[in-house]
Amino acid sequence: GAVVSQHPSWVICKSGTSVKIECRSLDFQATTMFWYRQFPKQSLMLMATSNEGSKATYEQGVEKDKFLINHASLTLSTLTVTSAHPEDSSFYICSAHSGGRENEKLFFGSGTQLSVL
Amino acid sequence: QKEVEQDPGPLSVPEGAIVSLNCTYSNSAFQYFMWYRQYSRKGPELLMYTYSSGNKEDGRFTAQVDKSSKYISLFIRDSQPSDSATYLCARKKNRDDKIIFGKGTRLHILP
């Protein structure tokens, strides 16, 4: 099946710094990628939809200036957590589908555990 | 009101048993239903997806949707220790709608 690579797997940073997470589709072109956040024992919450070549669409309550998304190519989307604070500590997961209307066939990255000290 | 309810577990069953995982939902507009498996600190993996009511079988897995009672189920036959994971039910209203996930049920298969 299709592979989505997410990097890094773990990141620990100091409060106030920025962290960039990369999401790559390795064997298909992803016109749309999705970014989720998952707190312990909680569900995946959609943060934003990343569209290649255009601005991302953010879900209600997600600060677009804090969570910067760049989808500059058909195989790469990045999420930058700016001025991270301890409350931003979470598991961030990206996903992508190769197009078409069956977006239930999402392929997920392996996730990034962010810990802000 | 929560759109989807899923018992978080943990659910522990002996190896070889049949596992039944369930979700209920409140919005009758949902048409597409999915089950994902998520291992610890990994991204979810799609197991099954169904449209509207009915059953769908794939190997040891059977997904069942009962729209009249707004109830969806995943059955796992001949459960294996490798089935130990968190199972997320998910649904959406139409093909272009965003996917809404349940909180997941943690399953432990005891060898």
PDB file of C-alpha atoms in Angstrom:
ATOM      1  CA  GLY A   1       0.000   0.000   0.000  1.00  0.00           C
ATOM      2  CA  ALA A   2       0.931   3.632  -0.175  1.00  0.00           C
ATOM      3  CA  VAL A   3       3.511   4.915   2.276  1.00  0.00           C
ATOM      4  CA  VAL A   4       3.502   8.164   4.165  1.00  0.00           C
ATOM      5  CA  SER A   5       6.712   9.067   5.937  1.00  0.00           C
ATOM      6  CA  GLN A   6       6.653  11.448   8.879  1.00  0.00           C
ATOM      7  CA  HIS A   7       9.736  12.934  10.493  1.00  0.00           C
ATOM      8  CA  PRO A   8      10.843  13.267  13.225  1.00  0.00           C
ATOM      9  CA  SER A   9       9.282  10.541  15.375  1.00  0.00           C
ATOM     10  CA  TRP A  10      10.185  12.291  18.616  1.00  0.00           C
ATOM     11  CA  VAL A  11      11.126  15.842  19.397  1.00  0.00           C
ATOM     12  CA  ILE A  12      11.830  17.543  22.689  1.00  0.00           C
ATOM     13  CA  CYS A  13      12.151  21.293  22.705  1.00  0.00           C
ATOM     14  CA  LYS A  14      12.264  24.225  25.051  1.00  0.00           C
ATOM     15  CA  SER A  15       9.274  26.457  25.525  1.00  0.00           C
ATOM     16  CA  GLY A  16       9.245  29.312  23.046  1.00  0.00           C
ATOM     17  CA  THR A  17      11.053  27.523  20.258  1.00  0.00           C
ATOM     18  CA  SER A  18       9.587  26.406  16.931  1.00  0.00           C
ATOM     19  CA  VAL A  19       9.387  22.848  15.695  1.00  0.00           C
ATOM     20  CA  LYS A  20       8.922  21.656  12.128  1.00  0.00           C
ATOM     21  CA  ILE A  21       7.363  18.301  11.281  1.00  0.00           C
ATOM     22  CA  GLU A  22       7.589  16.849   7.783  1.00  0.00           C
ATOM     23  CA  CYS A  23       5.119  14.580   6.050  1.00  0.00           C
ATOM     24  CA  ARG A  24       6.058  12.939   2.766  1.00  0.00           C
ATOM     25  CA  SER A  25       4.138  10.675   0.440  1.00  0.00           C
ATOM     26  CA  LEU A  26       6.772   8.265  -0.826  1.00  0.00           C
ATOM     27  CA  ASP A  27       5.147   6.492  -3.741  1.00  0.00           C
ATOM     28  CA  PHE A  28       2.222   8.661  -4.753  1.00  0.00           C
ATOM     29  CA  GLN A  29       1.344  12.281  -5.243  1.00  0.00           C
ATOM     30  CA  ALA A  30      -0.819  13.711  -2.521  1.00  0.00           C
ATOM     31  CA  THR A  31      -2.830  16.747  -3.519  1.00  0.00           C
ATOM     32  CA  THR A  32      -4.313  16.843  -0.035  1.00  0.00           C
ATOM     33  CA  MET A  33      -2.768  16.041   3.307  1.00  0.00           C
ATOM     34  CA  PHE A  34      -4.322  16.213   6.725  1.00  0.00           C
ATOM     35  CA  TRP A  35      -2.811  17.064  10.075  1.00  0.00           C
ATOM     36  CA  TYR A  36      -4.202  15.582  13.273  1.00  0.00           C
ATOM     37  CA  ARG A  37      -3.393  15.969  16.935  1.00  0.00           C
ATOM     38  CA  GLN A  38      -3.963  13.209  19.449  1.00  0.00           C
ATOM     39  CA  PHE A  39      -3.771  13.583  23.218  1.00  0.00           C
ATOM     40  CA  PRO A  40      -3.343  10.479  25.414  1.00  0.00           C
ATOM     41  CA  LYS A  41      -6.418   8.263  25.377  1.00  0.00           C
ATOM     42  CA  GLN A  42      -8.183  10.728  23.131  1.00  0.00           C
ATOM     43  CA  SER A  43      -9.320  10.610  19.557  1.00  0.00           C
ATOM     44  CA  LEU A  44      -7.551  12.036  16.551  1.00  0.00           C
ATOM     45  CA  MET A  45      -8.635  15.623  16.141  1.00  0.00           C
ATOM     46  CA  LEU A  46      -8.330  17.124  12.697  1.00  0.00           C
ATOM     47  CA  MET A  47      -6.327  20.336  12.855  1.00  0.00           C
ATOM     48  CA  ALA A  48      -6.121  21.357   9.235  1.00  0.00           C
ATOM     49  CA  THR A  49      -6.339  20.242   5.659  1.00  0.00           C
ATOM     50  CA  SER A  50      -3.256  20.974   3.607  1.00  0.00           C
ATOM     51  CA  ASN A  51      -3.742  21.615  -0.087  1.00  0.00           C
ATOM     52  CA  GLU A  52      -0.841  21.640  -2.511  1.00  0.00           C
ATOM     53  CA  GLY A  53      -0.201  25.092  -3.862  1.00  0.00           C
ATOM     54  CA  SER A  54      -2.808  26.866  -1.777  1.00  0.00           C
ATOM     55  CA  LYS A  55      -3.508  27.926   1.776  1.00  0.00           C
ATOM     56  CA  ALA A  56      -4.390  25.323   4.336  1.00  0.00           C
ATOM     57  CA  THR A  57      -7.884  25.080   5.743  1.00  0.00           C
ATOM     58  CA  TYR A  58      -7.939  25.119   9.531  1.00  0.00           C
ATOM     59  CA  GLU A  59     -10.540  23.608  11.794  1.00  0.00           C
ATOM     60  CA  GLN A  60     -12.390  25.787  14.234  1.00  0.00           C
ATOM     61  CA  GLY A  61     -10.312  26.600  17.274  1.00  0.00           C
ATOM     62  CA  VAL A  62      -6.948  25.883  15.638  1.00  0.00           C
ATOM     63  CA  GLU A  63      -4.683  28.931  15.453  1.00  0.00           C
ATOM     64  CA  LYS A  64      -3.319  29.239  11.960  1.00  0.00           C
ATOM     65  CA  ASP A  65      -0.539  31.587  13.065  1.00  0.00           C
ATOM     66  CA  LYS A  66       0.651  29.073  15.614  1.00  0.00           C
ATOM     67  CA  PHE A  67       0.421  25.984  13.440  1.00  0.00           C
ATOM     68  CA  LEU A  68       1.932  26.944  10.112  1.00  0.00           C
ATOM     69  CA  ILE A  69       1.307  24.553   7.275  1.00  0.00           C
ATOM     70  CA  ASN A  70       3.168  24.530   3.989  1.00  0.00           C
ATOM     71  CA  HIS A  71       2.283  22.137   1.183  1.00  0.00           C
ATOM     72  CA  ALA A  72       4.765  23.246  -1.454  1.00  0.00           C
ATOM     73  CA  SER A  73       4.890  20.072  -3.508  1.00  0.00           C
ATOM     74  CA  LEU A  74       2.748  17.051  -4.270  1.00  0.00           C
ATOM     75  CA  THR A  75       4.822  14.895  -1.954  1.00  0.00           C
ATOM     76  CA  LEU A  76       5.615  17.124   1.005  1.00  0.00           C
ATOM     77  CA  SER A  77       3.641  18.981   3.628  1.00  0.00           C
ATOM     78  CA  THR A  78       5.151  20.551   6.726  1.00  0.00           C
ATOM     79  CA  LEU A  79       3.641  21.600  10.031  1.00  0.00           C
ATOM     80  CA  THR A  80       5.535  24.149  12.088  1.00  0.00           C
ATOM     81  CA  VAL A  81       4.541  24.653  15.687  1.00  0.00           C
ATOM     82  CA  THR A  82       5.662  28.191  16.423  1.00  0.00           C
ATOM     83  CA  SER A  83       6.590  29.405  19.893  1.00  0.00           C
ATOM     84  CA  ALA A  84       5.750  26.037  21.359  1.00  0.00           C
ATOM     85  CA  HIS A  85       4.457  25.794  24.919  1.00  0.00           C
ATOM     86  CA  PRO A  86       3.966  22.788  27.191  1.00  0.00           C
ATOM     87  CA  GLU A  87       0.267  22.641  26.315  1.00  0.00           C
ATOM     88  CA  ASP A  88       1.289  21.967  22.713  1.00  0.00           C
ATOM     89  CA  SER A  89       2.845  18.682  23.803  1.00  0.00           C
ATOM     90  CA  SER A  90       0.955  16.024  21.918  1.00  0.00           C
ATOM     91  CA  PHE A  91       1.135  13.336  19.253  1.00  0.00           C
ATOM     92  CA  TYR A  92       0.880  14.862  15.791  1.00  0.00           C
ATOM     93  CA  ILE A  93      -0.058  12.677  12.842  1.00  0.00           C
ATOM     94  CA  CYS A  94      -0.289  13.444   9.163  1.00  0.00           C
ATOM     95  CA  SER A  95      -2.237  11.566   6.550  1.00  0.00           C
ATOM     96  CA  ALA A  96      -2.730  11.690   2.822  1.00  0.00           C
ATOM     97  CA  HIS A  97      -4.721  10.157   0.058  1.00  0.00           C
ATOM     98  CA  SER A  98      -3.777   9.936  -3.539  1.00  0.00           C
ATOM     99  CA  GLY A  99      -6.814  11.687  -4.879  1.00  0.00           C
ATOM    100  CA  GLY A 100     -10.241  10.639  -5.955  1.00  0.00           C
ATOM    101  CA  ARG A 101     -13.307  10.738  -3.833  1.00  0.00           C
ATOM    102  CA  GLU A 102     -12.658   7.824  -1.491  1.00  0.00           C
ATOM    103  CA  ASN A 103     -10.772   9.747   1.134  1.00  0.00           C
ATOM    104  CA  GLU A 104     -11.571   7.119   3.742  1.00  0.00           C
ATOM    105  CA  LYS A 105      -8.561   5.332   2.311  1.00  0.00           C
ATOM    106  CA  LEU A 106      -6.212   7.603   4.142  1.00  0.00           C
ATOM    107  CA  PHE A 107      -2.627   6.571   4.619  1.00  0.00           C
ATOM    108  CA  PHE A 108      -1.166   7.783   7.875  1.00  0.00           C
ATOM    109  CA  GLY A 109       2.327   8.690   8.875  1.00  0.00           C
ATOM    110  CA  SER A 110       3.834   7.115  11.972  1.00  0.00           C
ATOM    111  CA  GLY A 111       3.307  10.244  14.017  1.00  0.00           C
ATOM    112  CA  THR A 112       5.504  12.716  15.885  1.00  0.00           C
ATOM    113  CA  GLN A 113       5.552  12.907  19.664  1.00  0.00           C
ATOM    114  CA  LEU A 114       6.233  16.497  20.654  1.00  0.00           C
ATOM    115  CA  SER A 115       7.290  17.265  24.201  1.00  0.00           C
ATOM    116  CA  VAL A 116       7.712  20.910  25.127  1.00  0.00           C
ATOM    117  CA  LEU A 117       9.645  21.555  28.323  1.00  0.00           C
TER     118      LEU A 117
ATOM    119  CA  GLN B   1     -23.828  15.986  22.520  1.00  0.00           C
ATOM    120  CA  LYS B   2     -20.954  13.838  21.324  1.00  0.00           C
ATOM    121  CA  GLU B   3     -21.310  12.668  17.755  1.00  0.00           C
ATOM    122  CA  VAL B   4     -19.765   9.267  18.347  1.00  0.00           C
ATOM    123  CA  GLU B   5     -19.414   7.175  21.464  1.00  0.00           C
ATOM    124  CA  GLN B   6     -16.876   4.412  21.861  1.00  0.00           C
ATOM    125  CA  ASP B   7     -16.005   2.537  25.033  1.00  0.00           C
ATOM    126  CA  PRO B   8     -12.303   3.217  25.716  1.00  0.00           C
ATOM    127  CA  GLY B   9     -11.713  -0.139  27.376  1.00  0.00           C
ATOM    128  CA  PRO B  10      -9.324  -1.702  27.964  1.00  0.00           C
ATOM    129  CA  LEU B  11     -10.909  -4.871  26.708  1.00  0.00           C
ATOM    130  CA  SER B  12      -8.987  -8.038  27.535  1.00  0.00           C
ATOM    131  CA  VAL B  13      -9.850 -11.352  25.904  1.00  0.00           C
ATOM    132  CA  PRO B  14      -8.014 -14.674  25.636  1.00  0.00           C
ATOM    133  CA  GLU B  15      -6.277 -15.641  22.437  1.00  0.00           C
ATOM    134  CA  GLY B  16      -8.591 -17.347  19.973  1.00  0.00           C
ATOM    135  CA  ALA B  17     -11.750 -15.673  21.258  1.00  0.00           C
ATOM    136  CA  ILE B  18     -14.118 -13.624  19.148  1.00  0.00           C
ATOM    137  CA  VAL B  19     -13.787  -9.912  19.837  1.00  0.00           C
ATOM    138  CA  SER B  20     -16.684  -7.507  19.489  1.00  0.00           C
ATOM    139  CA  LEU B  21     -15.966  -3.789  19.314  1.00  0.00           C
ATOM    140  CA  ASN B  22     -18.775  -1.254  19.099  1.00  0.00           C
ATOM    141  CA  CYS B  23     -19.577   2.373  18.468  1.00  0.00           C
ATOM    142  CA  THR B  24     -22.764   4.348  18.602  1.00  0.00           C
ATOM    143  CA  TYR B  25     -23.462   7.589  16.846  1.00  0.00           C
ATOM    144  CA  SER B  26     -26.128  10.229  17.033  1.00  0.00           C
ATOM    145  CA  ASN B  27     -26.136  11.895  13.619  1.00  0.00           C
ATOM    146  CA  SER B  28     -28.241   9.944  11.172  1.00  0.00           C
ATOM    147  CA  ALA B  29     -26.608  11.794   8.278  1.00  0.00           C
ATOM    148  CA  PHE B  30     -23.501   9.619   8.483  1.00  0.00           C
ATOM    149  CA  GLN B  31     -23.241   7.302   5.494  1.00  0.00           C
ATOM    150  CA  TYR B  32     -19.658   6.031   5.513  1.00  0.00           C
ATOM    151  CA  PHE B  33     -18.192   4.073   8.378  1.00  0.00           C
ATOM    152  CA  MET B  34     -14.619   2.969   8.920  1.00  0.00           C
ATOM    153  CA  TRP B  35     -12.546   1.034  11.410  1.00  0.00           C
ATOM    154  CA  TYR B  36      -8.883   1.854  11.969  1.00  0.00           C
ATOM    155  CA  ARG B  37      -6.292  -0.021  14.017  1.00  0.00           C
ATOM    156  CA  GLN B  38      -3.632   1.984  15.822  1.00  0.00           C
ATOM    157  CA  TYR B  39      -0.618   0.483  17.533  1.00  0.00           C
ATOM    158  CA  SER B  40       1.021   2.471  20.302  1.00  0.00           C
ATOM    159  CA  ARG B  41       2.795   5.585  19.057  1.00  0.00           C
ATOM    160  CA  LYS B  42       1.959   4.775  15.423  1.00  0.00           C
ATOM    161  CA  GLY B  43      -0.416   6.193  12.868  1.00  0.00           C
ATOM    162  CA  PRO B  44      -3.778   4.488  12.310  1.00  0.00           C
ATOM    163  CA  GLU B  45      -4.192   1.819   9.665  1.00  0.00           C
ATOM    164  CA  LEU B  46      -7.458   1.383   7.773  1.00  0.00           C
ATOM    165  CA  LEU B  47      -9.031  -2.026   8.431  1.00  0.00           C
ATOM    166  CA  MET B  48     -12.535  -1.824   7.044  1.00  0.00           C
ATOM    167  CA  TYR B  49     -14.897   0.651   5.473  1.00  0.00           C
ATOM    168  CA  THR B  50     -18.574   0.287   4.727  1.00  0.00           C
ATOM    169  CA  TYR B  51     -21.251   2.372   3.153  1.00  0.00           C
ATOM    170  CA  SER B  52     -24.711   2.524   4.700  1.00  0.00           C
ATOM    171  CA  SER B  53     -26.066  -0.544   6.483  1.00  0.00           C
ATOM    172  CA  GLY B  54     -24.978  -4.128   6.203  1.00  0.00           C
ATOM    173  CA  ASN B  55     -22.032  -6.401   6.774  1.00  0.00           C
ATOM    174  CA  LYS B  56     -18.603  -6.554   5.223  1.00  0.00           C
ATOM    175  CA  GLU B  57     -16.103  -9.322   5.771  1.00  0.00           C
ATOM    176  CA  ASP B  58     -12.356  -9.370   5.192  1.00  0.00           C
ATOM    177  CA  GLY B  59     -10.456 -12.338   6.520  1.00  0.00           C
ATOM    178  CA  ARG B  60     -10.883 -12.507  10.285  1.00  0.00           C
ATOM    179  CA  PHE B  61     -12.591  -9.110  10.394  1.00  0.00           C
ATOM    180  CA  THR B  62     -16.279  -8.353   9.946  1.00  0.00           C
ATOM    181  CA  ALA B  63     -17.726  -4.859  10.026  1.00  0.00           C
ATOM    182  CA  GLN B  64     -21.425  -4.406  10.695  1.00  0.00           C
ATOM    183  CA  VAL B  65     -23.523  -1.275  10.426  1.00  0.00           C
ATOM    184  CA  ASP B  66     -27.052  -0.935  11.766  1.00  0.00           C
ATOM    185  CA  LYS B  67     -28.290   2.486  10.753  1.00  0.00           C
ATOM    186  CA  SER B  68     -31.689   2.009  12.351  1.00  0.00           C
ATOM    187  CA  SER B  69     -30.084   1.785  15.781  1.00  0.00           C
ATOM    188  CA  LYS B  70     -27.052   3.949  14.880  1.00  0.00           C
ATOM    189  CA  TYR B  71     -24.720   1.171  15.923  1.00  0.00           C
ATOM    190  CA  ILE B  72     -21.536  -0.040  14.253  1.00  0.00           C
ATOM    191  CA  SER B  73     -19.497  -3.086  15.178  1.00  0.00           C
ATOM    192  CA  LEU B  74     -16.222  -4.766  14.351  1.00  0.00           C
ATOM    193  CA  PHE B  75     -15.823  -8.486  14.991  1.00  0.00           C
ATOM    194  CA  ILE B  76     -12.444 -10.180  15.091  1.00  0.00           C
ATOM    195  CA  ARG B  77     -12.421 -13.970  14.847  1.00  0.00           C
ATOM    196  CA  ASP B  78      -9.609 -16.173  16.120  1.00  0.00           C
ATOM    197  CA  SER B  79      -8.011 -13.237  17.897  1.00  0.00           C
ATOM    198  CA  GLN B  80      -4.227 -13.129  18.068  1.00  0.00           C
ATOM    199  CA  PRO B  81      -1.834 -11.310  20.433  1.00  0.00           C
ATOM    200  CA  SER B  82      -0.815  -9.211  17.417  1.00  0.00           C
ATOM    201  CA  ASP B  83      -4.373  -7.853  17.338  1.00  0.00           C
ATOM    202  CA  SER B  84      -3.634  -6.008  20.577  1.00  0.00           C
ATOM    203  CA  ALA B  85      -4.014  -2.347  19.650  1.00  0.00           C
ATOM    204  CA  THR B  86      -6.431   0.550  19.824  1.00  0.00           C
ATOM    205  CA  TYR B  87      -9.352   0.331  17.424  1.00  0.00           C
ATOM    206  CA  LEU B  88     -10.898   3.559  16.206  1.00  0.00           C
ATOM    207  CA  CYS B  89     -14.284   3.769  14.625  1.00  0.00           C
ATOM    208  CA  ALA B  90     -14.746   6.606  12.175  1.00  0.00           C
ATOM    209  CA  ARG B  91     -17.500   7.998  10.026  1.00  0.00           C
ATOM    210  CA  LYS B  92     -18.442  10.731   7.650  1.00  0.00           C
ATOM    211  CA  LYS B  93     -21.588  12.049   6.037  1.00  0.00           C
ATOM    212  CA  ASN B  94     -20.545  11.886   2.412  1.00  0.00           C
ATOM    213  CA  ARG B  95     -17.490  11.248   0.285  1.00  0.00           C
ATOM    214  CA  ASP B  96     -16.164  14.787   0.579  1.00  0.00           C
ATOM    215  CA  ASP B  97     -16.843  15.188   4.278  1.00  0.00           C
ATOM    216  CA  LYS B  98     -14.069  15.128   6.859  1.00  0.00           C
ATOM    217  CA  ILE B  99     -13.638  11.950   8.845  1.00  0.00           C
ATOM    218  CA  ILE B 100     -14.708  12.019  12.505  1.00  0.00           C
ATOM    219  CA  PHE B 101     -12.928   9.535  14.746  1.00  0.00           C
ATOM    220  CA  GLY B 102     -14.098   7.939  17.969  1.00  0.00           C
ATOM    221  CA  LYS B 103     -11.763   7.908  20.966  1.00  0.00           C
ATOM    222  CA  GLY B 104     -10.808   4.308  20.344  1.00  0.00           C
ATOM    223  CA  THR B 105     -11.066   1.069  22.295  1.00  0.00           C
ATOM    224  CA  ARG B 106      -7.890  -0.467  23.666  1.00  0.00           C
ATOM    225  CA  LEU B 107      -7.827  -4.189  23.074  1.00  0.00           C
ATOM    226  CA  HIS B 108      -5.531  -6.692  24.779  1.00  0.00           C
ATOM    227  CA  ILE B 109      -5.366 -10.276  23.517  1.00  0.00           C
ATOM    228  CA  LEU B 110      -4.009 -12.485  26.254  1.00  0.00           C
ATOM    229  CA  PRO B 111      -1.751 -15.340  25.061  1.00  0.00           C
TER     230      PRO B 111
END
